[in-house]
mmCIF file of C-alpha atoms in Angstrom:
data_model
loop_
_atom_site.group_PDB
_atom_site.id
_atom_site.type_symbol
_atom_site.label_atom_id
_atom_site.label_comp_id
_atom_site.label_asym_id
_atom_site.label_seq_id
_atom_site.Cartn_x
_atom_site.Cartn_y
_atom_site.Cartn_z
ATOM 1 C CA MET A 1 -12.051 19.396 30.515
ATOM 2 C CA CYS A 2 -11.202 20.056 34.148
ATOM 3 C CA TRP A 3 -13.737 22.077 36.163
ATOM 4 C CA PRO A 4 -11.440 25.085 36.902
ATOM 5 C CA LEU A 5 -10.715 25.542 33.193
ATOM 6 C CA ALA A 6 -14.374 25.082 32.288
ATOM 7 C CA LEU A 7 -15.402 27.672 34.883
ATOM 8 C CA THR A 8 -12.786 30.119 33.573
ATOM 9 C CA LEU A 9 -14.061 29.765 30.007
ATOM 10 C CA ILE A 10 -17.684 30.197 31.054
ATOM 11 C CA LEU A 11 -16.919 33.296 33.130
ATOM 12 C CA ALA A 12 -14.918 34.808 30.266
ATOM 13 C CA TRP A 13 -17.816 34.184 27.889
ATOM 14 C CA LEU A 14 -20.335 35.731 30.287
ATOM 15 C CA SER A 15 -18.133 38.752 30.995
ATOM 16 C CA SER A 16 -17.896 39.558 27.283
ATOM 17 C CA GLY A 17 -21.566 40.451 27.379
ATOM 18 C CA CYS A 18 -20.982 43.144 30.008
ATOM 19 C CA ALA A 19 -19.254 45.551 27.622
ATOM 20 C CA ALA A 20 -21.245 48.463 26.222
ATOM 21 C CA ARG A 21 -22.961 47.438 23.017
ATOM 22 C CA LEU A 22 -22.387 49.520 19.896
ATOM 23 C CA PRO A 23 -25.549 51.628 19.561
ATOM 24 C CA GLN A 24 -27.612 51.070 16.453
ATOM 25 C CA GLY A 25 -29.284 53.803 14.433
ATOM 26 C CA ARG A 26 -26.996 56.604 15.634
ATOM 27 C CA GLU A 27 -23.338 57.530 15.573
ATOM 28 C CA PRO A 28 -21.537 56.318 18.705
ATOM 29 C CA GLY A 29 -19.908 58.875 20.959
ATOM 30 C CA PRO A 30 -16.532 58.512 22.690
ATOM 31 C CA GLY A 31 -16.006 55.203 24.479
ATOM 32 C CA THR A 32 -15.311 51.511 23.888
ATOM 33 C CA TYR A 33 -18.057 49.359 22.369
ATOM 34 C CA LEU A 34 -18.704 45.702 21.583
ATOM 35 C CA ARG A 35 -20.306 44.772 18.279
ATOM 36 C CA THR A 36 -21.633 41.318 17.391
ATOM 37 C CA MET A 37 -22.068 40.738 13.662
ATOM 38 C CA GLU A 38 -24.469 38.316 12.051
ATOM 39 C CA ARG A 39 -22.279 36.337 9.680
ATOM 40 C CA GLY A 40 -22.407 32.775 8.433
ATOM 41 C CA ASP A 41 -18.849 31.876 9.447
ATOM 42 C CA MET A 42 -19.592 28.224 10.237
ATOM 43 C CA GLY A 43 -21.717 29.145 13.223
ATOM 44 C CA PHE A 44 -19.088 31.299 14.916
ATOM 45 C CA ARG A 45 -20.194 34.534 16.517
ATOM 46 C CA ARG A 46 -18.102 37.361 15.018
ATOM 47 C CA GLU A 47 -17.343 40.344 17.202
ATOM 48 C CA TYR A 48 -15.144 43.381 17.408
ATOM 49 C CA LEU A 49 -14.289 46.059 19.946
ATOM 50 C CA LEU A 50 -14.380 49.659 18.788
ATOM 51 C CA HIS A 51 -12.685 52.499 20.630
ATOM 52 C CA VAL A 52 -13.755 56.056 19.778
ATOM 53 C CA PRO A 53 -11.440 58.691 21.342
ATOM 54 C CA GLU A 54 -12.705 61.669 23.337
ATOM 55 C CA SER A 55 -11.440 64.029 20.647
ATOM 56 C CA TYR A 56 -13.590 62.458 17.897
ATOM 57 C CA VAL A 57 -15.866 65.010 16.219
ATOM 58 C CA PRO A 58 -18.517 64.001 13.646
ATOM 59 C CA GLY A 59 -17.806 65.612 10.319
ATOM 60 C CA ARG A 60 -14.045 65.644 10.881
ATOM 61 C CA PRO A 61 -12.630 62.424 9.368
ATOM 62 C CA ALA A 62 -10.401 60.458 11.727
ATOM 63 C CA PRO A 63 -7.756 57.808 11.017
ATOM 64 C CA LEU A 64 -8.682 54.155 11.642
ATOM 65 C CA VAL A 65 -6.169 51.705 13.101
ATOM 66 C CA VAL A 66 -7.225 48.036 12.950
ATOM 67 C CA VAL A 67 -5.355 45.888 15.498
ATOM 68 C CA LEU A 68 -5.356 42.100 14.990
ATOM 69 C CA HIS A 69 -4.470 39.892 17.957
ATOM 70 C CA GLY A 70 -2.195 36.866 17.788
ATOM 71 C CA ALA A 71 -3.257 33.225 17.875
ATOM 72 C CA PHE A 72 -4.991 32.118 21.085
ATOM 73 C CA SER A 73 -5.325 35.688 22.289
ATOM 74 C CA THR A 74 -8.147 38.240 22.083
ATOM 75 C CA GLY A 75 -8.738 41.771 20.906
ATOM 76 C CA GLU A 76 -9.454 42.810 24.480
ATOM 77 C CA ALA A 77 -6.134 41.433 25.723
ATOM 78 C CA THR A 78 -4.255 43.071 22.845
ATOM 79 C CA ALA A 79 -5.901 46.383 23.657
ATOM 80 C CA ARG A 80 -4.488 46.104 27.174
ATOM 81 C CA PHE A 81 -0.860 45.243 26.388
ATOM 82 C CA SER A 82 -0.277 46.974 23.029
ATOM 83 C CA GLY A 83 -0.991 50.530 24.181
ATOM 84 C CA PHE A 84 -3.042 51.514 21.134
ATOM 85 C CA THR A 85 -6.110 52.653 23.097
ATOM 86 C CA GLU A 86 -4.048 55.098 25.147
ATOM 87 C CA LEU A 87 -2.214 56.209 22.013
ATOM 88 C CA ALA A 88 -5.555 56.786 20.259
ATOM 89 C CA GLU A 89 -6.653 59.121 23.046
ATOM 90 C CA ARG A 90 -3.497 61.187 22.652
ATOM 91 C CA ASN A 91 -3.589 61.285 18.852
ATOM 92 C CA GLY A 92 -7.275 61.208 17.935
ATOM 93 C CA PHE A 93 -7.574 58.036 15.892
ATOM 94 C CA VAL A 94 -10.260 55.341 16.091
ATOM 95 C CA VAL A 95 -9.178 51.780 16.977
ATOM 96 C CA LEU A 96 -10.876 48.609 15.793
ATOM 97 C CA TYR A 97 -10.026 45.352 17.597
ATOM 98 C CA PRO A 98 -11.582 42.432 15.660
ATOM 99 C CA GLU A 99 -11.931 39.071 17.405
ATOM 100 C CA GLY A 100 -10.906 35.793 15.807
ATOM 101 C CA VAL A 101 -12.761 32.510 16.179
ATOM 102 C CA GLY A 102 -12.302 30.377 19.267
ATOM 103 C CA LEU A 103 -14.020 28.861 22.290
ATOM 104 C CA PHE A 104 -16.088 31.011 24.670
ATOM 105 C CA GLY A 105 -14.231 34.121 23.568
ATOM 106 C CA LEU A 106 -10.830 32.522 24.264
ATOM 107 C CA LEU A 107 -8.203 30.633 22.236
ATOM 108 C CA GLN A 108 -9.057 32.866 19.282
ATOM 109 C CA HIS A 109 -7.126 32.753 16.029
ATOM 110 C CA TRP A 110 -7.351 33.610 12.313
ATOM 111 C CA ASN A 111 -7.399 31.992 8.901
ATOM 112 C CA ALA A 112 -4.529 33.776 7.155
ATOM 113 C CA GLY A 113 -4.560 31.353 4.214
ATOM 114 C CA PHE A 114 -1.667 29.241 5.480
ATOM 115 C CA CYS A 115 -2.160 29.504 9.250
ATOM 116 C CA CYS A 116 -3.573 28.879 11.814
ATOM 117 C CA ALA A 117 -5.297 25.966 13.564
ATOM 118 C CA MET A 118 -9.038 25.352 13.230
ATOM 119 C CA ALA A 119 -9.778 28.653 11.460
ATOM 120 C CA GLN A 120 -7.410 27.772 8.608
ATOM 121 C CA GLN A 121 -8.329 24.099 8.515
ATOM 122 C CA THR A 122 -12.075 24.781 8.251
ATOM 123 C CA GLY A 123 -11.739 27.741 5.866
ATOM 124 C CA VAL A 124 -13.238 30.477 8.069
ATOM 125 C CA ASP A 125 -13.691 33.626 5.959
ATOM 126 C CA ASP A 126 -11.620 36.051 8.021
ATOM 127 C CA ILE A 127 -10.819 38.198 4.986
ATOM 128 C CA GLY A 128 -14.548 38.717 4.468
ATOM 129 C CA PHE A 129 -15.128 39.409 8.159
ATOM 130 C CA LEU A 130 -12.323 41.959 8.316
ATOM 131 C CA HIS A 131 -13.489 43.624 5.104
ATOM 132 C CA GLU A 132 -17.056 43.878 6.417
ATOM 133 C CA ALA A 133 -15.979 45.170 9.842
ATOM 134 C CA ILE A 134 -13.839 47.934 8.320
ATOM 135 C CA GLY A 135 -16.687 48.869 5.984
ATOM 136 C CA GLU A 136 -19.213 48.932 8.801
ATOM 137 C CA VAL A 137 -17.066 51.172 11.012
ATOM 138 C CA SER A 138 -16.384 53.476 8.052
ATOM 139 C CA GLU A 139 -20.140 53.836 7.535
ATOM 140 C CA ARG A 140 -20.912 54.491 11.199
ATOM 141 C CA LEU A 141 -18.108 57.000 11.797
ATOM 142 C CA ASP A 142 -16.328 59.655 9.760
ATOM 143 C CA ILE A 143 -13.219 57.692 8.793
ATOM 144 C CA ASP A 144 -10.549 59.159 6.533
ATOM 145 C CA PRO A 145 -10.116 56.640 3.661
ATOM 146 C CA ALA A 146 -6.541 57.866 3.215
ATOM 147 C CA GLN A 147 -5.690 56.779 6.759
ATOM 148 C CA VAL A 148 -6.867 53.194 7.225
ATOM 149 C CA PHE A 149 -4.060 51.125 8.756
ATOM 150 C CA LEU A 150 -3.569 47.516 9.877
ATOM 151 C CA VAL A 151 -1.532 46.217 12.817
ATOM 152 C CA GLY A 152 -1.071 42.528 13.555
ATOM 153 C CA THR A 153 0.984 40.348 15.844
ATOM 154 C CA SER A 154 1.958 36.791 14.898
ATOM 155 C CA ASN A 155 -1.108 35.092 13.323
ATOM 156 C CA GLY A 156 -2.823 38.506 13.267
ATOM 157 C CA GLY A 157 0.120 39.927 11.339
ATOM 158 C CA MET A 158 -0.208 37.122 8.816
ATOM 159 C CA LEU A 159 -3.867 38.066 8.310
ATOM 160 C CA ALA A 160 -2.856 41.729 7.988
ATOM 161 C CA PHE A 161 -0.407 40.789 5.214
ATOM 162 C CA HIS A 162 -3.060 38.634 3.529
ATOM 163 C CA TYR A 163 -5.724 41.348 3.657
ATOM 164 C CA ALA A 164 -3.369 44.059 2.390
ATOM 165 C CA ALA A 165 -2.330 41.841 -0.534
ATOM 166 C CA LEU A 166 -5.950 41.200 -1.522
ATOM 167 C CA HIS A 167 -7.313 44.688 -0.769
ATOM 168 C CA PRO A 168 -4.458 47.150 -1.289
ATOM 169 C CA GLU A 169 -6.938 49.853 -2.226
ATOM 170 C CA GLN A 170 -8.356 49.788 1.299
ATOM 171 C CA VAL A 171 -5.144 50.028 3.324
ATOM 172 C CA ALA A 172 -2.455 52.729 3.362
ATOM 173 C CA ALA A 173 0.039 50.890 5.572
ATOM 174 C CA VAL A 174 0.553 47.717 7.596
ATOM 175 C CA ALA A 175 2.683 47.028 10.677
ATOM 176 C CA THR A 176 3.408 43.549 12.034
ATOM 177 C CA MET A 177 5.230 41.874 14.890
ATOM 178 C CA ALA A 178 6.567 38.312 14.533
ATOM 179 C CA ALA A 179 4.637 37.538 11.344
ATOM 180 C CA SER A 180 5.449 35.727 8.114
ATOM 181 C CA VAL A 181 4.086 36.336 4.643
ATOM 182 C CA GLY A 182 3.725 32.639 3.846
ATOM 183 C CA GLY A 183 4.304 29.049 4.865
ATOM 184 C CA ARG A 184 2.884 25.562 4.930
ATOM 185 C CA LEU A 185 1.644 22.840 7.211
ATOM 186 C CA ILE A 186 4.479 20.352 7.060
ATOM 187 C CA PHE A 187 2.293 17.270 6.763
ATOM 188 C CA GLU A 188 0.246 18.704 3.881
ATOM 189 C CA SER A 189 1.145 18.613 0.200
ATOM 190 C CA GLN A 190 0.190 22.243 -0.440
ATOM 191 C CA ASP A 191 1.929 25.547 0.131
ATOM 192 C CA HIS A 192 -0.095 28.612 1.032
ATOM 193 C CA PHE A 193 0.918 32.216 0.508
ATOM 194 C CA VAL A 194 -0.829 35.526 0.930
ATOM 195 C CA GLY A 195 -2.964 36.859 -1.853
ATOM 196 C CA GLU A 196 -4.189 33.704 -3.556
ATOM 197 C CA SER A 197 -5.970 30.441 -2.939
ATOM 198 C CA PRO A 198 -3.908 27.396 -1.926
ATOM 199 C CA VAL A 199 -1.941 26.143 -4.944
ATOM 200 C CA SER A 200 -0.453 22.662 -5.081
ATOM 201 C CA LEU A 201 3.183 22.888 -6.128
ATOM 202 C CA ALA A 202 3.671 19.138 -6.522
ATOM 203 C CA MET A 203 6.902 19.376 -4.562
ATOM 204 C CA ALA A 204 8.860 16.149 -4.305
ATOM 205 C CA SER A 205 9.718 16.751 -0.654
ATOM 206 C CA PRO A 206 7.008 16.945 2.041
ATOM 207 C CA THR A 207 8.838 19.927 3.568
ATOM 208 C CA LEU A 208 10.469 23.079 2.276
ATOM 209 C CA PRO A 209 13.815 24.188 3.711
ATOM 210 C CA PRO A 210 14.260 27.767 4.968
ATOM 211 C CA SER A 211 16.338 28.581 1.864
ATOM 212 C CA SER A 212 13.494 27.842 -0.543
ATOM 213 C CA PRO A 213 12.501 30.593 -2.985
ATOM 214 C CA ALA A 214 10.270 33.348 -1.657
ATOM 215 C CA PRO A 215 6.861 34.099 -3.201
ATOM 216 C CA SER A 216 6.914 36.070 -6.417
ATOM 217 C CA PRO A 217 4.942 39.276 -5.697
ATOM 218 C CA THR A 218 4.103 40.126 -9.303
ATOM 219 C CA ALA A 219 1.952 43.246 -9.537
ATOM 220 C CA THR A 220 1.022 45.771 -12.202
ATOM 221 C CA GLU A 221 1.708 49.492 -12.266
ATOM 222 C CA ASP A 222 -1.935 50.007 -11.262
ATOM 223 C CA THR A 223 -1.628 47.948 -8.071
ATOM 224 C CA PRO A 224 -1.650 50.381 -5.125
ATOM 225 C CA PRO A 225 1.468 49.980 -2.975
ATOM 226 C CA VAL A 226 1.060 49.388 0.756
ATOM 227 C CA SER A 227 3.764 50.691 3.087
ATOM 228 C CA VAL A 228 4.954 47.984 5.492
ATOM 229 C CA LEU A 229 6.692 48.114 8.878
ATOM 230 C CA MET A 230 7.949 44.843 10.374
ATOM 231 C CA PHE A 231 9.308 43.949 13.823
ATOM 232 C CA HIS A 232 10.789 40.473 14.293
ATOM 233 C CA GLY A 233 12.989 39.071 17.053
ATOM 234 C CA ASN A 234 15.818 36.809 15.919
ATOM 235 C CA ALA A 235 15.271 34.560 18.951
ATOM 236 C CA ASP A 236 11.648 33.868 18.021
ATOM 237 C CA GLU A 237 10.935 30.125 18.302
ATOM 238 C CA THR A 238 7.265 30.312 17.276
ATOM 239 C CA VAL A 239 7.599 32.082 13.914
ATOM 240 C CA PRO A 240 11.340 31.613 13.329
ATOM 241 C CA PHE A 241 13.216 34.718 12.228
ATOM 242 C CA TYR A 242 15.334 32.688 9.810
ATOM 243 C CA GLY A 243 12.359 30.711 8.546
ATOM 244 C CA GLY A 244 11.714 27.004 8.532
ATOM 245 C CA GLN A 245 9.993 24.731 11.023
ATOM 246 C CA SER A 246 8.503 26.290 14.142
ATOM 247 C CA VAL A 247 10.100 25.059 17.358
ATOM 248 C CA ARG A 248 6.885 25.489 19.342
ATOM 249 C CA HIS A 249 4.483 24.271 16.633
ATOM 250 C CA ALA A 250 6.253 21.429 14.881
ATOM 251 C CA SER A 251 3.618 21.044 12.147
ATOM 252 C CA ALA A 252 4.183 24.583 10.816
ATOM 253 C CA TRP A 253 6.830 25.933 8.450
ATOM 254 C CA PHE A 254 7.254 29.657 7.727
ATOM 255 C CA LEU A 255 9.080 31.894 5.299
ATOM 256 C CA SER A 256 11.852 33.913 6.947
ATOM 257 C CA ALA A 257 11.595 37.531 8.049
ATOM 258 C CA ASP A 258 13.929 38.571 5.201
ATOM 259 C CA GLU A 259 11.785 36.753 2.632
ATOM 260 C CA SER A 260 8.675 38.408 4.057
ATOM 261 C CA ALA A 261 10.267 41.858 3.841
ATOM 262 C CA HIS A 262 11.396 41.250 0.267
ATOM 263 C CA PHE A 263 7.908 40.187 -0.743
ATOM 264 C CA TRP A 264 6.793 43.766 -0.037
ATOM 265 C CA VAL A 265 9.984 45.320 -1.414
ATOM 266 C CA LYS A 266 9.211 43.706 -4.754
ATOM 267 C CA ARG A 267 5.494 44.298 -4.619
ATOM 268 C CA ASN A 268 5.934 47.993 -3.775
ATOM 269 C CA ARG A 269 8.407 48.250 -6.646
ATOM 270 C CA CYS A 270 11.204 49.559 -4.429
ATOM 271 C CA GLU A 271 14.552 50.431 -5.985
ATOM 272 C CA GLY A 272 18.090 50.461 -4.652
ATOM 273 C CA MET A 273 19.627 49.111 -1.487
ATOM 274 C CA PRO A 274 18.081 49.630 1.957
ATOM 275 C CA GLU A 275 19.356 52.215 4.399
ATOM 276 C CA VAL A 276 20.791 50.316 7.390
ATOM 277 C CA SER A 277 21.115 51.777 10.875
ATOM 278 C CA PHE A 278 21.449 50.485 14.436
ATOM 279 C CA GLN A 279 19.688 51.464 17.652
ATOM 280 C CA TYR A 280 19.620 50.418 21.318
ATOM 281 C CA ASP A 281 23.332 49.574 21.624
ATOM 282 C CA ALA A 282 23.223 47.884 18.218
ATOM 283 C CA LYS A 283 20.597 45.389 19.450
ATOM 284 C CA VAL A 284 18.126 46.710 16.866
ATOM 285 C CA ARG A 285 18.999 46.718 13.173
ATOM 286 C CA ARG A 286 16.750 48.904 11.033
ATOM 287 C CA LYS A 287 16.576 48.372 7.272
ATOM 288 C CA ALA A 288 14.536 50.869 5.258
ATOM 289 C CA TRP A 289 13.626 50.848 1.583
ATOM 290 C CA THR A 290 12.359 54.362 0.823
ATOM 291 C CA GLU A 291 12.586 54.555 -2.983
ATOM 292 C CA CYS A 292 9.281 52.790 -3.616
ATOM 293 C CA ALA A 293 6.213 53.357 -5.799
ATOM 294 C CA GLN A 294 4.035 56.375 -4.957
ATOM 295 C CA GLY A 295 6.187 57.336 -1.980
ATOM 296 C CA SER A 296 5.610 54.076 -0.110
ATOM 297 C CA GLU A 297 8.290 52.426 2.008
ATOM 298 C CA VAL A 298 9.240 49.137 3.646
ATOM 299 C CA VAL A 299 10.934 49.240 7.069
ATOM 300 C CA PHE A 300 12.206 46.155 8.870
ATOM 301 C CA TYR A 301 13.394 46.080 12.507
ATOM 302 C CA GLU A 302 15.447 43.061 13.586
ATOM 303 C CA LEU A 303 15.545 42.727 17.391
ATOM 304 C CA ALA A 304 18.591 40.783 18.590
ATOM 305 C CA GLY A 305 17.775 38.195 21.261
ATOM 306 C CA TRP A 306 14.072 39.069 21.200
ATOM 307 C CA GLY A 307 11.437 36.327 21.234
ATOM 308 C CA HIS A 308 7.774 36.046 20.334
ATOM 309 C CA TYR A 309 6.284 38.965 22.239
ATOM 310 C CA TRP A 310 5.226 42.574 21.771
ATOM 311 C CA PRO A 311 7.925 45.266 22.231
ATOM 312 C CA ASN A 312 6.379 47.169 25.110
ATOM 313 C CA LYS A 313 6.779 45.382 28.417
ATOM 314 C CA VAL A 314 10.410 44.406 28.655
ATOM 315 C CA PRO A 315 11.605 41.424 30.721
ATOM 316 C CA ASP A 316 14.585 41.679 33.043
ATOM 317 C CA GLY A 317 18.049 40.456 32.228
ATOM 318 C CA ASP A 318 19.856 40.753 28.924
ATOM 319 C CA LEU A 319 16.891 42.484 27.233
ATOM 320 C CA GLU A 320 16.937 45.461 29.587
ATOM 321 C CA VAL A 321 18.651 47.394 26.780
ATOM 322 C CA PHE A 322 15.293 47.496 24.934
ATOM 323 C CA ARG A 323 13.564 49.456 27.701
ATOM 324 C CA GLY A 324 11.850 52.445 26.128
ATOM 325 C CA LEU A 325 11.177 50.710 22.805
ATOM 326 C CA ASP A 326 7.434 51.223 22.408
ATOM 327 C CA ALA A 327 6.246 49.490 19.242
ATOM 328 C CA ALA A 328 2.867 51.251 19.201
ATOM 329 C CA SER A 329 4.478 54.710 19.152
ATOM 330 C CA VAL A 330 6.946 53.707 16.415
ATOM 331 C CA ILE A 331 4.074 52.268 14.376
ATOM 332 C CA TRP A 332 1.907 55.376 14.737
ATOM 333 C CA GLU A 333 4.743 57.648 13.562
ATOM 334 C CA PHE A 334 5.185 55.328 10.561
ATOM 335 C CA PHE A 335 1.465 55.455 9.803
ATOM 336 C CA LYS A 336 1.318 59.250 10.024
ATOM 337 C CA ARG A 337 3.939 59.695 7.328
ATOM 338 C CA ASN A 338 2.397 57.008 5.103
ATOM 339 C CA ALA A 339 -1.175 58.263 4.792
ATOM 340 C CA ARG A 340 -2.294 58.225 1.195
ATOM 341 C CA LYS A 341 -2.603 61.427 -0.776
ATOM 342 C CA PRO A 342 -6.156 62.367 -1.929
ATOM 343 C CA GLU A 343 -5.363 61.533 -5.562
ATOM 344 C CA GLN A 344 -4.060 58.114 -4.508
ATOM 345 C CA VAL A 345 -7.318 57.366 -2.693
ATOM 346 C CA SER A 346 -9.449 58.265 -5.700
ATOM 347 C CA ALA A 347 -7.167 56.295 -8.014
ATOM 348 C CA ALA A 348 -7.308 53.210 -5.791
ATOM 349 C CA GLY A 349 -11.098 53.326 -5.598
ATOM 350 C CA HIS A 350 -13.313 51.680 -3.027
ATOM 351 C CA GLU A 351 -14.215 48.403 -4.698
ATOM 352 C CA ALA A 352 -12.675 45.173 -3.516
ATOM 353 C CA ALA A 353 -9.483 44.514 -5.436
ATOM 354 C CA ARG A 354 -9.056 41.335 -7.395
ATOM 355 C CA PRO A 355 -6.047 39.163 -6.548
ATOM 356 C CA VAL A 356 -3.200 40.095 -8.890
ATOM 357 C CA GLU A 357 -2.203 37.235 -11.122
ATOM 358 C CA GLY A 358 0.834 35.555 -9.632
ATOM 359 C CA LEU A 359 0.770 37.791 -6.581
ATOM 360 C CA ALA A 360 2.149 35.150 -4.272
ATOM 361 C CA ARG A 361 3.058 32.285 -6.543
ATOM 362 C CA VAL A 362 6.307 30.563 -5.697
ATOM 363 C CA ALA A 363 8.907 31.368 -8.341
ATOM 364 C CA ALA A 364 10.422 27.934 -8.650
ATOM 365 C CA GLU A 365 13.070 29.196 -11.054
ATOM 366 C CA GLU A 366 14.354 31.750 -8.557
ATOM 367 C CA SER A 367 16.532 30.801 -5.606
ATOM 368 C CA GLN A 368 17.861 34.181 -4.517
ATOM 369 C CA SER A 369 18.580 34.266 -0.783
ATOM 370 C CA PHE A 370 18.652 38.087 -0.519
ATOM 371 C CA SER A 371 21.983 37.883 1.265
ATOM 372 C CA GLU A 372 23.308 40.852 -0.688
ATOM 373 C CA THR A 373 21.165 43.219 1.382
ATOM 374 C CA ASP A 374 22.284 41.952 4.785
#
């Protein structure tokens, strides 16, 4: 390792200790806090940032928005560019920014079951960490159980999908940017999908083409639906919009954005065709399934010419048409209308949900491409 890089990593690690520590033994007041958790995740220190807005009042339950950073990023960086901290101050919700595993507080990533990097390869229990962090914050603050939401970008969106599939009783809605619901490492013989342990499919080919069948999201009538909002750019080369092998990470293969959307369409027991509309000079195609179980919905934004980055800071050139598209604001409006009703919270319960049998098993007999909804 060269000395400049080593110095940068060391300084970043030291600076992480300068943040205000989450006070123990009392409810934290407004501000941003750092919490280090004692967990046995293969020796990794697990941390999260917690932002409590000025308007928070003990005894008045507040919504909780959990924001998961992308691979090789951090919660702190995501807090800066996503806009959720500022949005929380204007709207009175609490924000939780969990940190993945990495080196000196950098290069952090998540084990989403099928991705990514060291966290996935070594089996880091990020589902357990996320579950414990949400529970801890809910104990320390007055959090409305009907308004617990997940946001994730890229690898963080994959973990958000995975967590919502395993713990649908804990989450009212999920929003992702540039994420897939499943995939594989091309040089492995196993396929991994959200909601279940890796299952060997004994496929004859070492790779799966983009047109391969999507996961079968079998669920029962008792499985709580989770409303889902997806953003995905069709020029994304990291998690390809049309699925298949990643251009930037050649060892990874992902399900397409359409297949990911239809996973949740099926799992939320949606009926009928989606409502299709266009925005921003027809550069944004919005598909919405609104006839879903218990009033849930699935909304999918396709961004023409957009790559693998958050819709907030817009580059110059051909993408100038997207100026004004603020993903955080769109997501918060989606969350507000998808809070669970009190009877839905009590019906879902608070115990950890068991994986539904066949939740994400590949339906080898199905080969539907979903082209009829395009």
